[in-house]
């Protein structure tokens, strides 16, 4: 038997296609135009294939900037994905894995209420939009760009207030500086609804350690009482 007879007749599908077949959309890069195009296309396709089944969006993205703070995309990239999430008829379950920064945090909060999750060691952060480096540019162009950045900031504040249930004034205040949130802090702020822990078979209620012990058949062993020197026991 020759080796060629054991080779696959056609190449296997790429990993994003396999995930898409399971209705999973993974946002794992900064929100540049190519990423936005793919995510929106996947959302629209999944709605077309079945508008009654949920979509699972996993998010590990620094938003429209890189980890070093350099701006790589327009704020409209995040707004485009957000608006498409609101447009499709499906429930969208969002899961924060790693980091959800800036516009990515907006996407995390924009999932279906009650279906927004974070893994135990993920991080969420909201911040004001940044103006990209524009080099030598006429003063009037700088002024127009600055007005657009302020408009995008106000839009981001309003959307985060809507999805988190916080007043606009509170969101605007915490966004004056980068506002980092642990999963518990993000849950208190209204970005997510639950924290997912290892061992959960479904995205349901998070069990307390005591409940997990009880389900696993583990019970605490009471330590025997000890007596100090000079005591003679019980009687």
Coordinates of N, CA, C and O in Angstrom, one line a residue, residues 207-221:
X207 N -22.1 27.8 40.9 CA -22.3 27.2 42.3 C -21.2 27.7 43.2 O -20.1 28.0 42.8
X208 N -21.6 27.8 44.5 CA -20.6 28.2 45.5 C -19.7 27.0 45.8 O -20.1 25.8 45.5
X209 N -18.5 27.2 46.4 CA -17.7 26.1 46.8 C -18.4 25.0 47.6 O -18.2 23.8 47.5
X210 N -19.2 25.5 48.6 CA -19.9 24.5 49.4 C -20.9 23.7 48.6 O -21.0 22.5 48.9
X211 N -21.6 24.3 47.6 CA -22.5 23.5 46.8 C -21.8 22.5 45.9 O -22.2 21.4 45.7
X212 N -20.6 22.9 45.4 CA -19.8 21.9 44.7 C -19.3 20.8 45.5 O -19.4 19.6 45.1
X213 N -18.9 21.1 46.8 CA -18.5 20.0 47.7 C -19.7 19.0 48.0 O -19.5 17.8 48.0
X214 N -20.9 19.6 48.2 CA -22.0 18.8 48.5 C -22.4 17.9 47.3 O -22.7 16.7 47.5
X215 N -22.3 18.5 46.1 CA -22.6 17.7 44.9 C -21.6 16.6 44.7 O -21.9 15.5 44.2
X216 N -20.3 16.8 45.0 CA -19.2 15.8 44.9 C -19.2 14.8 46.0 O -18.4 13.9 46.0
X217 N -20.0 15.0 47.0 CA -20.1 14.1 48.2 C -19.0 14.3 49.2 O -18.6 13.4 49.9
X218 N -18.4 15.6 49.2 CA -17.4 15.9 50.1 C -18.0 16.6 51.3 O -18.8 17.5 51.2
X219 N -17.6 16.2 52.5 CA -18.1 16.9 53.7 C -16.9 17.2 54.6 O -15.9 16.5 54.6
X220 N -17.0 18.3 55.3 CA -15.9 18.8 56.1 C -15.8 17.9 57.4 O -16.9 17.4 57.9
X221 N -14.6 17.6 57.8 CA -14.4 16.8 58.9 C -14.2 17.7 60.1 O -13.3 18.6 60.1

